Amino acid sequence: MFLKRFYVFFNIILNHLFKRGSLILLITFSLQSTAQNAISETKIDSLCHSVDLPSIDSLLLLRGEIEFHKVELRWQKNYRENKATLLKVLKEIERLAVSNKNPELEIRAALWLFYIQEGMYTPAEPMLGYEKLVKRAENSEIFSVELEARQWFANYLIKSKDPAIVESAVLILKENIAKINKKNDRNLARLLLEAYQTLIGYYYRLDDLPNAIVYSKKALGIKFPEGLVLVPGDPQIIAILNNLGVFYREQQALDSSSFYFRKVINITSRLKSSVYYEIASGNLGENLYLQGNYKEALPLLQVDANLITESKNWGNASNALILI
């Protein structure tokens, strides 16, 4: 009897010690794990710096489309060379955004992860991946993110050989444009310009020059926020002006075409370096040649021919070289 009581008592003590020991081990492990996470979070800033991202604290303070886009432009410059590190950093940023209850940073990190790992949700079915991305962006209720996700989806769809799928892309782009115009927020100007540019390219490939011209002029009329106004020398503005010259020439409207090529020349002649100066010179020279104004045309054609001869890109200078 005594032995039985002793055995029960002994078991109780052992169980107590075992539970206490387990608790101590659990607490110790938890503290070690927390310490390891803290160390990884201190290291993440140096990783951010290596891929040209701001510190975690700075990222957590960011708000709005413009600020996030500035960050996006920074890491996009060399993201292919830093892809492995960038993936690691963005996953950590997404995790920290969740723990800090920062939905905008969370969805931006998810968007960036998708950008560098296209189709990441379903590699075998990229369209499904884009659909999931758009749905997640819509659920975030952050308007600019929803627009950007839809724009990326449209960019993907518009490459399809299926006319019905391409038409769905055009519909998405036009819906985005309508939403932005209704919002009347200059901070969304970049997204509006991107939608217009995609449609310009689409209509030009269809040989629908009237619509390509309409959307080009709409793009030139976009009102940008203070500090982000696209100056005449901005490459995007120059490209649109030059393209308008090309569109009008293909319609045989040479005077209108020359008007836009002259605008490009006037703008780029004041810049230190712009390949569009030579391109527009050659384009204007070709127009003048077609109109029989050989004296004014030849020096302009020579400008274009000289540049392309130096770069040995013969295809671009073929018209100039032939006409000279």
PDB file of C-alpha atoms in Angstrom:
ATOM      1  CA  MET A   1       0.000   0.000   0.000  1.00  0.00           C
ATOM      2  CA  PHE A   2       2.795   2.332   0.959  1.00  0.00           C
ATOM      3  CA  LEU A   3       4.604   1.510  -2.292  1.00  0.00           C
ATOM      4  CA  LYS A   4       1.478   2.190  -4.321  1.00  0.00           C
ATOM      5  CA  ARG A   5       0.982   5.610  -2.685  1.00  0.00           C
ATOM      6  CA  PHE A   6       4.644   6.385  -3.164  1.00  0.00           C
ATOM      7  CA  TYR A   7       4.405   5.427  -6.860  1.00  0.00           C
ATOM      8  CA  VAL A   8       1.355   7.669  -7.411  1.00  0.00           C
ATOM      9  CA  PHE A   9       3.024  10.536  -5.543  1.00  0.00           C
ATOM     10  CA  PHE A  10       6.209  10.018  -7.511  1.00  0.00           C
ATOM     11  CA  ASN A  11       4.295  10.083 -10.812  1.00  0.00           C
ATOM     12  CA  ILE A  12       2.565  13.318  -9.855  1.00  0.00           C
ATOM     13  CA  ILE A  13       5.931  14.935  -9.128  1.00  0.00           C
ATOM     14  CA  LEU A  14       7.406  13.642 -12.396  1.00  0.00           C
ATOM     15  CA  ASN A  15       4.429  14.900 -14.414  1.00  0.00           C
ATOM     16  CA  HIS A  16       4.671  18.284 -12.731  1.00  0.00           C
ATOM     17  CA  LEU A  17       8.386  18.512 -13.444  1.00  0.00           C
ATOM     18  CA  PHE A  18       7.874  17.340 -17.028  1.00  0.00           C
ATOM     19  CA  LYS A  19       5.156  19.937 -17.693  1.00  0.00           C
ATOM     20  CA  ARG A  20       7.234  22.655 -16.059  1.00  0.00           C
ATOM     21  CA  GLY A  21      10.264  21.613 -18.097  1.00  0.00           C
ATOM     22  CA  SER A  22       8.206  21.593 -21.285  1.00  0.00           C
ATOM     23  CA  LEU A  23       6.890  25.056 -20.463  1.00  0.00           C
ATOM     24  CA  ILE A  24      10.418  26.328 -19.879  1.00  0.00           C
ATOM     25  CA  LEU A  25      11.563  24.779 -23.150  1.00  0.00           C
ATOM     26  CA  LEU A  26       8.565  26.302 -24.962  1.00  0.00           C
ATOM     27  CA  ILE A  27       9.245  29.753 -23.523  1.00  0.00           C
ATOM     28  CA  THR A  28      12.940  29.443 -24.355  1.00  0.00           C
ATOM     29  CA  PHE A  29      12.179  28.378 -27.926  1.00  0.00           C
ATOM     30  CA  SER A  30       9.668  31.187 -28.295  1.00  0.00           C
ATOM     31  CA  LEU A  31      12.175  33.759 -27.077  1.00  0.00           C
ATOM     32  CA  GLN A  32      14.838  32.379 -29.410  1.00  0.00           C
ATOM     33  CA  SER A  33      12.402  32.449 -32.328  1.00  0.00           C
ATOM     34  CA  THR A  34      11.406  36.041 -31.533  1.00  0.00           C
ATOM     35  CA  ALA A  35      15.053  37.028 -31.321  1.00  0.00           C
ATOM     36  CA  GLN A  36      15.732  35.401 -34.678  1.00  0.00           C
ATOM     37  CA  ASN A  37      12.794  37.292 -36.261  1.00  0.00           C
ATOM     38  CA  ALA A  38      14.059  40.535 -34.734  1.00  0.00           C
ATOM     39  CA  ILE A  39      17.487  39.896 -36.224  1.00  0.00           C
ATOM     40  CA  SER A  40      15.991  39.160 -39.641  1.00  0.00           C
ATOM     41  CA  GLU A  41      14.006  42.386 -39.461  1.00  0.00           C
ATOM     42  CA  THR A  42      17.133  44.374 -38.656  1.00  0.00           C
ATOM     43  CA  LYS A  43      18.863  42.766 -41.628  1.00  0.00           C
ATOM     44  CA  ILE A  44      15.976  43.457 -43.982  1.00  0.00           C
ATOM     45  CA  ASP A  45      16.872  47.160 -44.174  1.00  0.00           C
ATOM     46  CA  SER A  46      20.304  46.339 -45.562  1.00  0.00           C
ATOM     47  CA  LEU A  47      18.652  44.043 -48.101  1.00  0.00           C
ATOM     48  CA  CYS A  48      16.236  46.859 -49.009  1.00  0.00           C
ATOM     49  CA  HIS A  49      19.195  49.124 -49.592  1.00  0.00           C
ATOM     50  CA  SER A  50      20.855  46.528 -51.846  1.00  0.00           C
ATOM     51  CA  VAL A  51      17.830  46.528 -54.199  1.00  0.00           C
ATOM     52  CA  ASP A  52      17.340  50.308 -53.985  1.00  0.00           C
ATOM     53  CA  LEU A  53      14.283  50.203 -51.730  1.00  0.00           C
ATOM     54  CA  PRO A  54      13.666  52.551 -48.783  1.00  0.00           C
ATOM     55  CA  SER A  55      13.913  51.226 -45.239  1.00  0.00           C
ATOM     56  CA  ILE A  56      10.993  49.295 -43.756  1.00  0.00           C
ATOM     57  CA  ASP A  57      10.051  52.230 -41.527  1.00  0.00           C
ATOM     58  CA  SER A  58       9.982  54.547 -44.558  1.00  0.00           C
ATOM     59  CA  LEU A  59       7.874  52.103 -46.562  1.00  0.00           C
ATOM     60  CA  LEU A  60       5.353  51.809 -43.746  1.00  0.00           C
ATOM     61  CA  LEU A  61       4.872  55.585 -43.882  1.00  0.00           C
ATOM     62  CA  LEU A  62       4.218  55.746 -47.646  1.00  0.00           C
ATOM     63  CA  ARG A  63       0.747  56.715 -48.826  1.00  0.00           C
ATOM     64  CA  GLY A  64      -0.792  57.196 -52.271  1.00  0.00           C
ATOM     65  CA  GLU A  65      -0.176  56.225 -55.882  1.00  0.00           C
ATOM     66  CA  ILE A  66       2.578  58.754 -56.614  1.00  0.00           C
ATOM     67  CA  GLU A  67       4.804  57.869 -53.648  1.00  0.00           C
ATOM     68  CA  PHE A  68       4.540  54.146 -54.270  1.00  0.00           C
ATOM     69  CA  HIS A  69       5.208  54.563 -57.996  1.00  0.00           C
ATOM     70  CA  LYS A  70       8.442  56.432 -57.227  1.00  0.00           C
ATOM     71  CA  VAL A  71       9.566  53.440 -55.179  1.00  0.00           C
ATOM     72  CA  GLU A  72       8.493  51.077 -57.954  1.00  0.00           C
ATOM     73  CA  LEU A  73      10.606  52.942 -60.514  1.00  0.00           C
ATOM     74  CA  ARG A  74      13.642  52.607 -58.245  1.00  0.00           C
ATOM     75  CA  TRP A  75      13.643  48.827 -57.918  1.00  0.00           C
ATOM     76  CA  GLN A  76      12.513  48.206 -61.501  1.00  0.00           C
ATOM     77  CA  LYS A  77      15.790  49.574 -62.915  1.00  0.00           C
ATOM     78  CA  ASN A  78      17.836  46.469 -62.134  1.00  0.00           C
ATOM     79  CA  TYR A  79      15.295  44.009 -60.807  1.00  0.00           C
ATOM     80  CA  ARG A  80      16.354  41.180 -63.126  1.00  0.00           C
ATOM     81  CA  GLU A  81      19.883  41.196 -61.687  1.00  0.00           C
ATOM     82  CA  ASN A  82      18.516  41.370 -58.116  1.00  0.00           C
ATOM     83  CA  LYS A  83      15.498  39.119 -58.586  1.00  0.00           C
ATOM     84  CA  ALA A  84      16.290  36.563 -55.855  1.00  0.00           C
ATOM     85  CA  THR A  85      17.005  39.226 -53.229  1.00  0.00           C
ATOM     86  CA  LEU A  86      14.050  41.322 -54.323  1.00  0.00           C
ATOM     87  CA  LEU A  87      11.673  38.365 -53.996  1.00  0.00           C
ATOM     88  CA  LYS A  88      12.912  37.744 -50.462  1.00  0.00           C
ATOM     89  CA  VAL A  89      12.626  41.406 -49.524  1.00  0.00           C
ATOM     90  CA  LEU A  90       9.138  41.880 -50.983  1.00  0.00           C
ATOM     91  CA  LYS A  91       7.820  38.785 -49.201  1.00  0.00           C
ATOM     92  CA  GLU A  92       9.190  40.187 -45.946  1.00  0.00           C
ATOM     93  CA  ILE A  93       7.659  43.598 -46.688  1.00  0.00           C
ATOM     94  CA  GLU A  94       4.292  41.961 -47.356  1.00  0.00           C
ATOM     95  CA  ARG A  95       4.524  40.065 -44.043  1.00  0.00           C
ATOM     96  CA  LEU A  96       5.466  43.184 -42.092  1.00  0.00           C
ATOM     97  CA  ALA A  97       2.687  45.163 -43.775  1.00  0.00           C
ATOM     98  CA  VAL A  98       0.165  42.579 -42.551  1.00  0.00           C
ATOM     99  CA  SER A  99       1.532  42.626 -39.000  1.00  0.00           C
ATOM    100  CA  ASN A 100       1.515  46.443 -39.007  1.00  0.00           C
ATOM    101  CA  LYS A 101      -2.023  46.538 -40.432  1.00  0.00           C
ATOM    102  CA  ASN A 102      -0.948  48.523 -43.499  1.00  0.00           C
ATOM    103  CA  PRO A 103      -3.255  47.285 -46.295  1.00  0.00           C
ATOM    104  CA  GLU A 104      -1.856  49.634 -48.954  1.00  0.00           C
ATOM    105  CA  LEU A 105       1.733  48.477 -48.487  1.00  0.00           C
ATOM    106  CA  GLU A 106       0.525  44.865 -48.299  1.00  0.00           C
ATOM    107  CA  ILE A 107      -1.278  44.978 -51.658  1.00  0.00           C
ATOM    108  CA  ARG A 108       1.546  46.983 -53.279  1.00  0.00           C
ATOM    109  CA  ALA A 109       4.046  44.330 -52.199  1.00  0.00           C
ATOM    110  CA  ALA A 110       1.729  41.647 -53.613  1.00  0.00           C
ATOM    111  CA  LEU A 111       1.489  43.596 -56.874  1.00  0.00           C
ATOM    112  CA  TRP A 112       5.274  43.949 -57.104  1.00  0.00           C
ATOM    113  CA  LEU A 113       5.767  40.264 -56.373  1.00  0.00           C
ATOM    114  CA  PHE A 114       3.416  39.464 -59.235  1.00  0.00           C
ATOM    115  CA  TYR A 115       5.322  41.830 -61.521  1.00  0.00           C
ATOM    116  CA  ILE A 116       8.675  40.121 -61.028  1.00  0.00           C
ATOM    117  CA  GLN A 117       7.124  36.650 -60.965  1.00  0.00           C
ATOM    118  CA  GLU A 118       4.426  36.905 -63.645  1.00  0.00           C
ATOM    119  CA  GLY A 119       1.725  34.294 -63.293  1.00  0.00           C
ATOM    120  CA  MET A 120       3.015  33.342 -59.836  1.00  0.00           C
ATOM    121  CA  TYR A 121      -0.397  32.194 -58.635  1.00  0.00           C
ATOM    122  CA  THR A 122      -0.892  29.624 -61.398  1.00  0.00           C
ATOM    123  CA  PRO A 123       2.166  29.301 -63.664  1.00  0.00           C
ATOM    124  CA  ALA A 124       0.305  26.915 -65.977  1.00  0.00           C
ATOM    125  CA  GLU A 125      -2.674  29.265 -66.314  1.00  0.00           C
ATOM    126  CA  PRO A 126      -1.426  32.865 -66.281  1.00  0.00           C
ATOM    127  CA  MET A 127      -4.870  34.302 -67.082  1.00  0.00           C
ATOM    128  CA  LEU A 128      -6.221  32.781 -63.873  1.00  0.00           C
ATOM    129  CA  GLY A 129      -3.296  34.339 -62.041  1.00  0.00           C
ATOM    130  CA  TYR A 130      -4.182  37.791 -63.370  1.00  0.00           C
ATOM    131  CA  GLU A 131      -7.835  37.275 -62.463  1.00  0.00           C
ATOM    132  CA  LYS A 132      -6.844  36.427 -58.886  1.00  0.00           C
ATOM    133  CA  LEU A 133      -4.569  39.467 -58.741  1.00  0.00           C
ATOM    134  CA  VAL A 134      -7.364  41.765 -59.938  1.00  0.00           C
ATOM    135  CA  LYS A 135      -9.774  40.246 -57.411  1.00  0.00           C
ATOM    136  CA  ARG A 136      -7.308  40.767 -54.589  1.00  0.00           C
ATOM    137  CA  ALA A 137      -6.701  44.361 -55.710  1.00  0.00           C
ATOM    138  CA  GLU A 138     -10.453  45.018 -55.801  1.00  0.00           C
ATOM    139  CA  ASN A 139     -10.857  43.541 -52.322  1.00  0.00           C
ATOM    140  CA  SER A 140      -8.162  45.890 -51.027  1.00  0.00           C
ATOM    141  CA  GLU A 141     -10.500  48.812 -51.841  1.00  0.00           C
ATOM    142  CA  ILE A 142      -7.480  50.908 -52.838  1.00  0.00           C
ATOM    143  CA  PHE A 143      -8.577  52.556 -56.069  1.00  0.00           C
ATOM    144  CA  SER A 144      -5.186  53.151 -57.699  1.00  0.00           C
ATOM    145  CA  VAL A 145      -4.095  49.560 -57.012  1.00  0.00           C
ATOM    146  CA  GLU A 146      -7.308  48.217 -58.546  1.00  0.00           C
ATOM    147  CA  LEU A 147      -6.688  50.331 -61.664  1.00  0.00           C
ATOM    148  CA  GLU A 148      -3.083  49.172 -61.958  1.00  0.00           C
ATOM    149  CA  ALA A 149      -3.957  45.484 -61.590  1.00  0.00           C
ATOM    150  CA  ARG A 150      -6.657  45.873 -64.248  1.00  0.00           C
ATOM    151  CA  GLN A 151      -4.176  47.660 -66.540  1.00  0.00           C
ATOM    152  CA  TRP A 152      -1.687  44.796 -66.199  1.00  0.00           C
ATOM    153  CA  PHE A 153      -4.452  42.309 -66.949  1.00  0.00           C
ATOM    154  CA  ALA A 154      -5.442  44.296 -70.049  1.00  0.00           C
ATOM    155  CA  ASN A 155      -1.802  44.440 -71.190  1.00  0.00           C
ATOM    156  CA  TYR A 156      -1.705  40.653 -70.972  1.00  0.00           C
ATOM    157  CA  LEU A 157      -5.053  40.072 -72.707  1.00  0.00           C
ATOM    158  CA  ILE A 158      -4.408  42.463 -75.572  1.00  0.00           C
ATOM    159  CA  LYS A 159      -1.513  40.261 -76.789  1.00  0.00           C
ATOM    160  CA  SER A 160      -3.907  37.373 -77.437  1.00  0.00           C
ATOM    161  CA  LYS A 161      -4.678  36.123 -80.940  1.00  0.00           C
ATOM    162  CA  ASP A 162      -8.302  35.618 -79.940  1.00  0.00           C
ATOM    163  CA  PRO A 163     -10.309  38.715 -81.022  1.00  0.00           C
ATOM    164  CA  ALA A 164     -12.830  38.206 -78.206  1.00  0.00           C
ATOM    165  CA  ILE A 165     -10.070  38.249 -75.572  1.00  0.00           C
ATOM    166  CA  VAL A 166      -8.479  41.326 -77.154  1.00  0.00           C
ATOM    167  CA  GLU A 167     -11.859  43.070 -77.114  1.00  0.00           C
ATOM    168  CA  SER A 168     -12.186  42.295 -73.389  1.00  0.00           C
ATOM    169  CA  ALA A 169      -8.816  44.011 -72.859  1.00  0.00           C
ATOM    170  CA  VAL A 170     -10.019  47.111 -74.717  1.00  0.00           C
ATOM    171  CA  LEU A 171     -13.148  47.137 -72.569  1.00  0.00           C
ATOM    172  CA  ILE A 172     -11.055  47.010 -69.376  1.00  0.00           C
ATOM    173  CA  LEU A 173      -8.910  49.915 -70.586  1.00  0.00           C
ATOM    174  CA  LYS A 174     -11.934  52.042 -71.483  1.00  0.00           C
ATOM    175  CA  GLU A 175     -13.545  51.260 -68.119  1.00  0.00           C
ATOM    176  CA  ASN A 176     -10.338  52.339 -66.383  1.00  0.00           C
ATOM    177  CA  ILE A 177     -10.312  55.592 -68.363  1.00  0.00           C
ATOM    178  CA  ALA A 178     -13.959  56.290 -67.465  1.00  0.00           C
ATOM    179  CA  LYS A 179     -13.306  55.571 -63.774  1.00  0.00           C
ATOM    180  CA  ILE A 180     -10.263  57.858 -63.668  1.00  0.00           C
ATOM    181  CA  ASN A 181     -12.047  60.699 -65.467  1.00  0.00           C
ATOM    182  CA  LYS A 182     -15.011  60.364 -63.110  1.00  0.00           C
ATOM    183  CA  LYS A 183     -12.687  60.480 -60.103  1.00  0.00           C
ATOM    184  CA  ASN A 184     -11.051  63.633 -61.493  1.00  0.00           C
ATOM    185  CA  ASP A 185      -7.870  63.050 -59.486  1.00  0.00           C
ATOM    186  CA  ARG A 186      -4.625  64.287 -61.044  1.00  0.00           C
ATOM    187  CA  ASN A 187      -2.683  61.814 -58.921  1.00  0.00           C
ATOM    188  CA  LEU A 188      -4.025  59.097 -61.238  1.00  0.00           C
ATOM    189  CA  ALA A 189      -2.611  60.796 -64.368  1.00  0.00           C
ATOM    190  CA  ARG A 190       0.111  58.189 -64.845  1.00  0.00           C
ATOM    191  CA  LEU A 191      -2.450  55.384 -64.961  1.00  0.00           C
ATOM    192  CA  LEU A 192      -4.584  57.371 -67.403  1.00  0.00           C
ATOM    193  CA  LEU A 193      -1.585  57.918 -69.687  1.00  0.00           C
ATOM    194  CA  GLU A 194      -0.733  54.201 -69.615  1.00  0.00           C
ATOM    195  CA  ALA A 195      -4.292  53.270 -70.615  1.00  0.00           C
ATOM    196  CA  TYR A 196      -4.224  55.770 -73.496  1.00  0.00           C
ATOM    197  CA  GLN A 197      -0.821  54.528 -74.690  1.00  0.00           C
ATOM    198  CA  THR A 198      -2.020  50.916 -74.758  1.00  0.00           C
ATOM    199  CA  LEU A 199      -5.073  51.906 -76.802  1.00  0.00           C
ATOM    200  CA  ILE A 200      -2.956  54.006 -79.186  1.00  0.00           C
ATOM    201  CA  GLY A 201      -0.780  50.989 -79.923  1.00  0.00           C
ATOM    202  CA  TYR A 202      -3.817  48.741 -80.290  1.00  0.00           C
ATOM    203  CA  TYR A 203      -5.591  51.002 -82.799  1.00  0.00           C
ATOM    204  CA  TYR A 204      -2.405  51.600 -84.775  1.00  0.00           C
ATOM    205  CA  ARG A 205      -1.866  47.849 -85.157  1.00  0.00           C
ATOM    206  CA  LEU A 206      -5.446  47.623 -86.448  1.00  0.00           C
ATOM    207  CA  ASP A 207      -4.705  50.423 -88.947  1.00  0.00           C
ATOM    208  CA  ASP A 208      -7.455  52.398 -87.220  1.00  0.00           C
ATOM    209  CA  LEU A 209      -5.570  55.677 -87.554  1.00  0.00           C
ATOM    210  CA  PRO A 210      -8.491  57.987 -86.617  1.00  0.00           C
ATOM    211  CA  ASN A 211      -8.793  56.331 -83.196  1.00  0.00           C
ATOM    212  CA  ALA A 212      -5.018  56.222 -82.761  1.00  0.00           C
ATOM    213  CA  ILE A 213      -4.981  59.984 -83.371  1.00  0.00           C
ATOM    214  CA  VAL A 214      -7.926  60.629 -81.017  1.00  0.00           C
ATOM    215  CA  TYR A 215      -6.287  58.804 -78.103  1.00  0.00           C
ATOM    216  CA  SER A 216      -2.899  60.395 -78.824  1.00  0.00           C
ATOM    217  CA  LYS A 217      -4.438  63.859 -78.487  1.00  0.00           C
ATOM    218  CA  LYS A 218      -6.282  62.800 -75.341  1.00  0.00           C
ATOM    219  CA  ALA A 219      -2.941  61.662 -73.894  1.00  0.00           C
ATOM    220  CA  LEU A 220      -1.372  65.040 -74.685  1.00  0.00           C
ATOM    221  CA  GLY A 221      -4.234  66.735 -72.805  1.00  0.00           C
ATOM    222  CA  ILE A 222      -3.766  64.879 -69.510  1.00  0.00           C
ATOM    223  CA  LYS A 223      -3.414  67.164 -66.496  1.00  0.00           C
ATOM    224  CA  PHE A 224      -0.649  65.990 -64.192  1.00  0.00           C
ATOM    225  CA  PRO A 225      -0.284  66.949 -60.512  1.00  0.00           C
ATOM    226  CA  GLU A 226       2.041  69.759 -59.513  1.00  0.00           C
ATOM    227  CA  GLY A 227       5.647  68.644 -59.546  1.00  0.00           C
ATOM    228  CA  LEU A 228       4.885  65.777 -61.928  1.00  0.00           C
ATOM    229  CA  VAL A 229       3.793  67.728 -64.995  1.00  0.00           C
ATOM    230  CA  LEU A 230       5.169  66.115 -68.133  1.00  0.00           C
ATOM    231  CA  VAL A 231       7.292  68.836 -69.692  1.00  0.00           C
ATOM    232  CA  PRO A 232       7.547  69.042 -73.498  1.00  0.00           C
ATOM    233  CA  GLY A 233      10.956  67.322 -73.322  1.00  0.00           C
ATOM    234  CA  ASP A 234       9.587  64.256 -71.555  1.00  0.00           C
ATOM    235  CA  PRO A 235      10.301  61.167 -73.719  1.00  0.00           C
ATOM    236  CA  GLN A 236       6.664  60.065 -73.469  1.00  0.00           C
ATOM    237  CA  ILE A 237       5.406  63.400 -74.804  1.00  0.00           C
ATOM    238  CA  ILE A 238       8.006  63.409 -77.589  1.00  0.00           C
ATOM    239  CA  ALA A 239       7.053  59.864 -78.595  1.00  0.00           C
ATOM    240  CA  ILE A 240       3.356  60.763 -78.787  1.00  0.00           C
ATOM    241  CA  LEU A 241       4.077  63.857 -80.893  1.00  0.00           C
ATOM    242  CA  ASN A 242       6.305  61.885 -83.260  1.00  0.00           C
ATOM    243  CA  ASN A 243       3.701  59.129 -83.534  1.00  0.00           C
ATOM    244  CA  LEU A 244       1.040  61.686 -84.425  1.00  0.00           C
ATOM    245  CA  GLY A 245       3.290  62.789 -87.272  1.00  0.00           C
ATOM    246  CA  VAL A 246       3.531  59.181 -88.447  1.00  0.00           C
ATOM    247  CA  PHE A 247      -0.237  58.615 -88.180  1.00  0.00           C
ATOM    248  CA  TYR A 248      -1.054  61.719 -90.215  1.00  0.00           C
ATOM    249  CA  ARG A 249       1.530  60.814 -92.869  1.00  0.00           C
ATOM    250  CA  GLU A 250      -0.069  57.390 -93.281  1.00  0.00           C
ATOM    251  CA  GLN A 251      -3.334  59.259 -93.899  1.00  0.00           C
ATOM    252  CA  GLN A 252      -1.521  61.301 -96.567  1.00  0.00           C
ATOM    253  CA  ALA A 253      -2.094  64.451 -94.476  1.00  0.00           C
ATOM    254  CA  LEU A 254       1.484  65.658 -94.919  1.00  0.00           C
ATOM    255  CA  ASP A 255       0.978  69.214 -93.631  1.00  0.00           C
ATOM    256  CA  SER A 256      -0.501  67.946 -90.355  1.00  0.00           C
ATOM    257  CA  SER A 257       2.208  65.308 -90.172  1.00  0.00           C
ATOM    258  CA  SER A 258       4.977  67.884 -90.672  1.00  0.00           C
ATOM    259  CA  PHE A 259       3.407  70.086 -87.959  1.00  0.00           C
ATOM    260  CA  TYR A 260       4.051  67.381 -85.346  1.00  0.00           C
ATOM    261  CA  PHE A 261       7.513  66.467 -86.633  1.00  0.00           C
ATOM    262  CA  ARG A 262       8.494  70.148 -86.431  1.00  0.00           C
ATOM    263  CA  LYS A 263       7.247  70.260 -82.832  1.00  0.00           C
ATOM    264  CA  VAL A 264       9.480  67.307 -81.965  1.00  0.00           C
ATOM    265  CA  ILE A 265      12.477  68.956 -83.653  1.00  0.00           C
ATOM    266  CA  ASN A 266      11.869  72.271 -81.863  1.00  0.00           C
ATOM    267  CA  ILE A 267      11.657  70.542 -78.480  1.00  0.00           C
ATOM    268  CA  THR A 268      14.557  68.107 -78.913  1.00  0.00           C
ATOM    269  CA  SER A 269      16.926  70.655 -80.462  1.00  0.00           C
ATOM    270  CA  ARG A 270      17.094  72.281 -77.010  1.00  0.00           C
ATOM    271  CA  LEU A 271      17.980  69.019 -75.299  1.00  0.00           C
ATOM    272  CA  LYS A 272      21.542  67.788 -74.858  1.00  0.00           C
ATOM    273  CA  SER A 273      20.743  64.413 -76.347  1.00  0.00           C
ATOM    274  CA  SER A 274      17.660  62.940 -77.944  1.00  0.00           C
ATOM    275  CA  VAL A 275      17.484  60.344 -80.668  1.00  0.00           C
ATOM    276  CA  TYR A 276      14.061  61.755 -81.527  1.00  0.00           C
ATOM    277  CA  TYR A 277      15.750  64.850 -82.985  1.00  0.00           C
ATOM    278  CA  GLU A 278      17.321  62.714 -85.706  1.00  0.00           C
ATOM    279  CA  ILE A 279      14.207  60.544 -86.143  1.00  0.00           C
ATOM    280  CA  ALA A 280      11.882  63.542 -86.497  1.00  0.00           C
ATOM    281  CA  SER A 281      14.365  65.255 -88.827  1.00  0.00           C
ATOM    282  CA  GLY A 282      14.334  62.232 -91.114  1.00  0.00           C
ATOM    283  CA  ASN A 283      10.538  62.020 -90.946  1.00  0.00           C
ATOM    284  CA  LEU A 284      10.099  65.693 -91.765  1.00  0.00           C
ATOM    285  CA  GLY A 285      12.689  65.408 -94.535  1.00  0.00           C
ATOM    286  CA  GLU A 286      10.735  62.542 -96.066  1.00  0.00           C
ATOM    287  CA  ASN A 287       7.513  64.599 -95.975  1.00  0.00           C
ATOM    288  CA  LEU A 288       9.210  67.550 -97.668  1.00  0.00           C
ATOM    289  CA  TYR A 289      10.747  65.256-100.282  1.00  0.00           C
ATOM    290  CA  LEU A 290       7.318  63.803-101.057  1.00  0.00           C
ATOM    291  CA  GLN A 291       6.021  67.368-101.484  1.00  0.00           C
ATOM    292  CA  GLY A 292       8.848  68.181-103.912  1.00  0.00           C
ATOM    293  CA  ASN A 293      10.753  70.460-101.501  1.00  0.00           C
ATOM    294  CA  TYR A 294      14.117  68.759-102.112  1.00  0.00           C
ATOM    295  CA  LYS A 295      16.310  71.669-101.030  1.00  0.00           C
ATOM    296  CA  GLU A 296      14.880  71.714 -97.495  1.00  0.00           C
ATOM    297  CA  ALA A 297      14.443  67.941 -97.351  1.00  0.00           C
ATOM    298  CA  LEU A 298      18.010  66.785 -98.064  1.00  0.00           C
ATOM    299  CA  PRO A 299      19.765  68.341 -94.998  1.00  0.00           C
ATOM    300  CA  LEU A 300      17.087  66.844 -92.735  1.00  0.00           C
ATOM    301  CA  LEU A 301      17.421  63.424 -94.317  1.00  0.00           C
ATOM    302  CA  GLN A 302      21.195  63.680 -93.899  1.00  0.00           C
ATOM    303  CA  VAL A 303      20.800  64.273 -90.133  1.00  0.00           C
ATOM    304  CA  ASP A 304      18.861  61.022 -89.834  1.00  0.00           C
ATOM    305  CA  ALA A 305      21.227  59.110 -92.116  1.00  0.00           C
ATOM    306  CA  ASN A 306      24.337  60.273 -90.204  1.00  0.00           C
ATOM    307  CA  LEU A 307      23.016  59.044 -86.871  1.00  0.00           C
ATOM    308  CA  ILE A 308      21.945  55.644 -88.147  1.00  0.00           C
ATOM    309  CA  THR A 309      25.165  55.189 -90.107  1.00  0.00           C
ATOM    310  CA  GLU A 310      27.111  55.733 -86.882  1.00  0.00           C
ATOM    311  CA  SER A 311      24.950  53.241 -84.982  1.00  0.00           C
ATOM    312  CA  LYS A 312      24.904  50.841 -87.976  1.00  0.00           C
ATOM    313  CA  ASN A 313      21.131  50.392 -87.596  1.00  0.00           C
ATOM    314  CA  TRP A 314      20.526  50.384 -91.333  1.00  0.00           C
ATOM    315  CA  GLY A 315      16.839  49.514 -91.251  1.00  0.00           C
ATOM    316  CA  ASN A 316      15.865  52.752 -89.511  1.00  0.00           C
ATOM    317  CA  ALA A 317      17.740  54.887 -92.021  1.00  0.00           C
ATOM    318  CA  SER A 318      16.720  53.047 -95.188  1.00  0.00           C
ATOM    319  CA  ASN A 319      14.307  55.743 -96.387  1.00  0.00           C
ATOM    320  CA  ALA A 320      16.730  58.577 -95.656  1.00  0.00           C
ATOM    321  CA  LEU A 321      19.625  56.802 -97.411  1.00  0.00           C
ATOM    322  CA  ILE A 322      17.513  55.885-100.442  1.00  0.00           C
ATOM    323  CA  LEU A 323      16.139  59.420-100.857  1.00  0.00           C
ATOM    324  CA  ILE A 324      19.576  61.027-100.463  1.00  0.00           C
TER     325      ILE A 324
END
